Amino acid sequence: MKNIAENMPADLSREHFLDLLNTPNVRIERIVSRGHSSPETGWYDQDEDEWVMVLQGEGTLAFADGRVVTLNNGDFIHIPAHCRHKVSHTRPNDMTVWLAIFFSPAE
């Protein structure tokens, strides 16, 4: 058994990504941020659906259609494949821990 809070990175000069599970059908990832955001230009445009939850901290997602969603502890969202989005903000003085699950979109 493992614990998602184990081995948190000490150096967060860059966002930290860790695959917790990676199979042909699903990938589960822990993301740790502190003051990170996506680059000004460009969007995530993924072939997979993504279900993401903030376990600790706060993160704001911006969508190409103009929506802005802020997630706090326990908040989650489903992002369908090819729904263009980016991380616009995470708190600079607190760690944000995300749990992201990527899977094939429903046919």
PDB file of C-alpha atoms in Angstrom:
ATOM      1  CA  MET A   1       0.000   0.000   0.000  1.00  0.00           C
ATOM      2  CA  LYS A   2       1.138   3.546  -0.729  1.00  0.00           C
ATOM      3  CA  ASN A   3       0.064   7.017   0.409  1.00  0.00           C
ATOM      4  CA  ILE A   4      -0.514   9.938  -1.977  1.00  0.00           C
ATOM      5  CA  ALA A   5       1.082  12.326   0.539  1.00  0.00           C
ATOM      6  CA  GLU A   6       4.361  10.386   0.651  1.00  0.00           C
ATOM      7  CA  ASN A   7       7.518  11.724  -0.943  1.00  0.00           C
ATOM      8  CA  MET A   8       6.287  15.246  -1.602  1.00  0.00           C
ATOM      9  CA  PRO A   9       8.935  17.123  -3.568  1.00  0.00           C
ATOM     10  CA  ALA A  10      11.094  19.541  -1.568  1.00  0.00           C
ATOM     11  CA  ASP A  11      12.049  21.531  -4.665  1.00  0.00           C
ATOM     12  CA  LEU A  12       9.004  23.066  -6.316  1.00  0.00           C
ATOM     13  CA  SER A  13      10.825  25.424  -8.655  1.00  0.00           C
ATOM     14  CA  ARG A  14       9.040  23.353 -11.294  1.00  0.00           C
ATOM     15  CA  GLU A  15       5.664  21.668 -11.117  1.00  0.00           C
ATOM     16  CA  HIS A  16       5.997  18.011 -10.089  1.00  0.00           C
ATOM     17  CA  PHE A  17       4.184  15.167 -11.909  1.00  0.00           C
ATOM     18  CA  LEU A  18       4.087  11.580 -10.636  1.00  0.00           C
ATOM     19  CA  ASP A  19       2.246   8.667 -12.282  1.00  0.00           C
ATOM     20  CA  LEU A  20       0.526   6.663  -9.550  1.00  0.00           C
ATOM     21  CA  LEU A  21      -0.955   4.198 -12.040  1.00  0.00           C
ATOM     22  CA  ASN A  22      -0.383   3.853 -15.759  1.00  0.00           C
ATOM     23  CA  THR A  23      -2.267   1.192 -17.744  1.00  0.00           C
ATOM     24  CA  PRO A  24      -3.477   1.036 -21.351  1.00  0.00           C
ATOM     25  CA  ASN A  25      -6.938   2.228 -20.199  1.00  0.00           C
ATOM     26  CA  VAL A  26      -6.293   4.712 -17.402  1.00  0.00           C
ATOM     27  CA  ARG A  27      -3.547   6.914 -16.012  1.00  0.00           C
ATOM     28  CA  ILE A  28      -3.679   8.390 -12.509  1.00  0.00           C
ATOM     29  CA  GLU A  29      -1.312  11.218 -11.760  1.00  0.00           C
ATOM     30  CA  ARG A  30      -0.400  13.310  -8.727  1.00  0.00           C
ATOM     31  CA  ILE A  31       0.536  16.877  -9.586  1.00  0.00           C
ATOM     32  CA  VAL A  32       2.125  19.209  -7.047  1.00  0.00           C
ATOM     33  CA  SER A  33       2.162  22.949  -7.756  1.00  0.00           C
ATOM     34  CA  ARG A  34       3.211  26.074  -5.897  1.00  0.00           C
ATOM     35  CA  GLY A  35       2.556  29.280  -7.778  1.00  0.00           C
ATOM     36  CA  HIS A  36       2.664  27.487 -11.133  1.00  0.00           C
ATOM     37  CA  SER A  37       0.472  28.166 -14.129  1.00  0.00           C
ATOM     38  CA  SER A  38       0.384  27.112 -17.758  1.00  0.00           C
ATOM     39  CA  PRO A  39       2.294  29.197 -20.305  1.00  0.00           C
ATOM     40  CA  GLU A  40       0.477  32.325 -21.518  1.00  0.00           C
ATOM     41  CA  THR A  41       0.113  30.907 -25.028  1.00  0.00           C
ATOM     42  CA  GLY A  42      -1.269  27.501 -25.869  1.00  0.00           C
ATOM     43  CA  TRP A  43      -3.818  25.196 -24.283  1.00  0.00           C
ATOM     44  CA  TYR A  44      -3.989  21.620 -23.068  1.00  0.00           C
ATOM     45  CA  ASP A  45      -5.906  19.811 -25.827  1.00  0.00           C
ATOM     46  CA  GLN A  46      -5.872  16.157 -24.799  1.00  0.00           C
ATOM     47  CA  ASP A  47      -7.076  13.051 -26.605  1.00  0.00           C
ATOM     48  CA  GLU A  48      -8.288  11.650 -23.263  1.00  0.00           C
ATOM     49  CA  ASP A  49     -10.959  12.754 -20.817  1.00  0.00           C
ATOM     50  CA  GLU A  50      -9.568  14.084 -17.550  1.00  0.00           C
ATOM     51  CA  TRP A  51     -11.152  13.983 -14.105  1.00  0.00           C
ATOM     52  CA  VAL A  52      -9.203  16.212 -11.750  1.00  0.00           C
ATOM     53  CA  MET A  53      -9.552  16.955  -8.041  1.00  0.00           C
ATOM     54  CA  VAL A  54      -7.714  19.330  -5.729  1.00  0.00           C
ATOM     55  CA  LEU A  55      -6.722  17.389  -2.616  1.00  0.00           C
ATOM     56  CA  GLN A  56      -4.937  20.313  -0.984  1.00  0.00           C
ATOM     57  CA  GLY A  57      -4.646  23.987  -1.803  1.00  0.00           C
ATOM     58  CA  GLU A  58      -6.283  25.906  -4.610  1.00  0.00           C
ATOM     59  CA  GLY A  59      -6.030  25.918  -8.392  1.00  0.00           C
ATOM     60  CA  THR A  60      -7.804  27.912 -11.073  1.00  0.00           C
ATOM     61  CA  LEU A  61      -8.522  26.501 -14.514  1.00  0.00           C
ATOM     62  CA  ALA A  62      -9.285  28.679 -17.530  1.00  0.00           C
ATOM     63  CA  PHE A  63     -11.099  27.280 -20.549  1.00  0.00           C
ATOM     64  CA  ALA A  64     -10.882  28.437 -24.174  1.00  0.00           C
ATOM     65  CA  ASP A  65     -14.639  29.156 -24.120  1.00  0.00           C
ATOM     66  CA  GLY A  66     -14.056  31.809 -21.427  1.00  0.00           C
ATOM     67  CA  ARG A  67     -15.082  29.792 -18.347  1.00  0.00           C
ATOM     68  CA  VAL A  68     -12.906  30.098 -15.251  1.00  0.00           C
ATOM     69  CA  VAL A  69     -13.204  27.518 -12.464  1.00  0.00           C
ATOM     70  CA  THR A  70     -11.447  27.671  -9.099  1.00  0.00           C
ATOM     71  CA  LEU A  71     -11.025  24.362  -7.273  1.00  0.00           C
ATOM     72  CA  ASN A  72     -10.362  24.159  -3.531  1.00  0.00           C
ATOM     73  CA  ASN A  73      -9.840  21.166  -1.216  1.00  0.00           C
ATOM     74  CA  GLY A  74     -12.151  18.376  -2.358  1.00  0.00           C
ATOM     75  CA  ASP A  75     -13.460  20.104  -5.496  1.00  0.00           C
ATOM     76  CA  PHE A  76     -13.337  18.138  -8.737  1.00  0.00           C
ATOM     77  CA  ILE A  77     -14.216  18.576 -12.398  1.00  0.00           C
ATOM     78  CA  HIS A  78     -14.541  16.394 -15.485  1.00  0.00           C
ATOM     79  CA  ILE A  79     -12.794  17.812 -18.558  1.00  0.00           C
ATOM     80  CA  PRO A  80     -13.843  16.050 -21.782  1.00  0.00           C
ATOM     81  CA  ALA A  81     -11.272  15.195 -24.437  1.00  0.00           C
ATOM     82  CA  HIS A  82     -10.300  18.173 -26.614  1.00  0.00           C
ATOM     83  CA  CYS A  83     -11.823  20.695 -24.199  1.00  0.00           C
ATOM     84  CA  ARG A  84      -9.031  23.261 -24.352  1.00  0.00           C
ATOM     85  CA  HIS A  85      -7.953  24.421 -20.907  1.00  0.00           C
ATOM     86  CA  LYS A  86      -5.008  25.599 -18.830  1.00  0.00           C
ATOM     87  CA  VAL A  87      -4.020  26.228 -15.227  1.00  0.00           C
ATOM     88  CA  SER A  88      -4.231  29.983 -14.748  1.00  0.00           C
ATOM     89  CA  HIS A  89      -3.263  30.143 -11.068  1.00  0.00           C
ATOM     90  CA  THR A  90      -2.082  28.206  -8.039  1.00  0.00           C
ATOM     91  CA  ARG A  91      -1.212  29.821  -4.719  1.00  0.00           C
ATOM     92  CA  PRO A  92       2.421  30.955  -4.593  1.00  0.00           C
ATOM     93  CA  ASN A  93       2.877  30.330  -0.849  1.00  0.00           C
ATOM     94  CA  ASP A  94       0.975  27.053  -0.469  1.00  0.00           C
ATOM     95  CA  MET A  95       1.328  23.659  -2.058  1.00  0.00           C
ATOM     96  CA  THR A  96      -1.516  22.588  -4.349  1.00  0.00           C
ATOM     97  CA  VAL A  97      -1.909  18.824  -4.721  1.00  0.00           C
ATOM     98  CA  TRP A  98      -3.991  17.638  -7.669  1.00  0.00           C
ATOM     99  CA  LEU A  99      -5.223  14.131  -8.447  1.00  0.00           C
ATOM    100  CA  ALA A 100      -5.772  13.703 -12.184  1.00  0.00           C
ATOM    101  CA  ILE A 101      -7.307  10.650 -13.819  1.00  0.00           C
ATOM    102  CA  PHE A 102      -6.997  10.327 -17.598  1.00  0.00           C
ATOM    103  CA  PHE A 103      -9.127   7.841 -19.540  1.00  0.00           C
ATOM    104  CA  SER A 104     -10.548   7.192 -23.010  1.00  0.00           C
ATOM    105  CA  PRO A 105     -13.642   9.220 -23.829  1.00  0.00           C
ATOM    106  CA  ALA A 106     -16.958   7.402 -24.023  1.00  0.00           C
ATOM    107  CA  GLU A 107     -17.896   6.451 -27.559  1.00  0.00           C
TER     108      GLU A 107
END
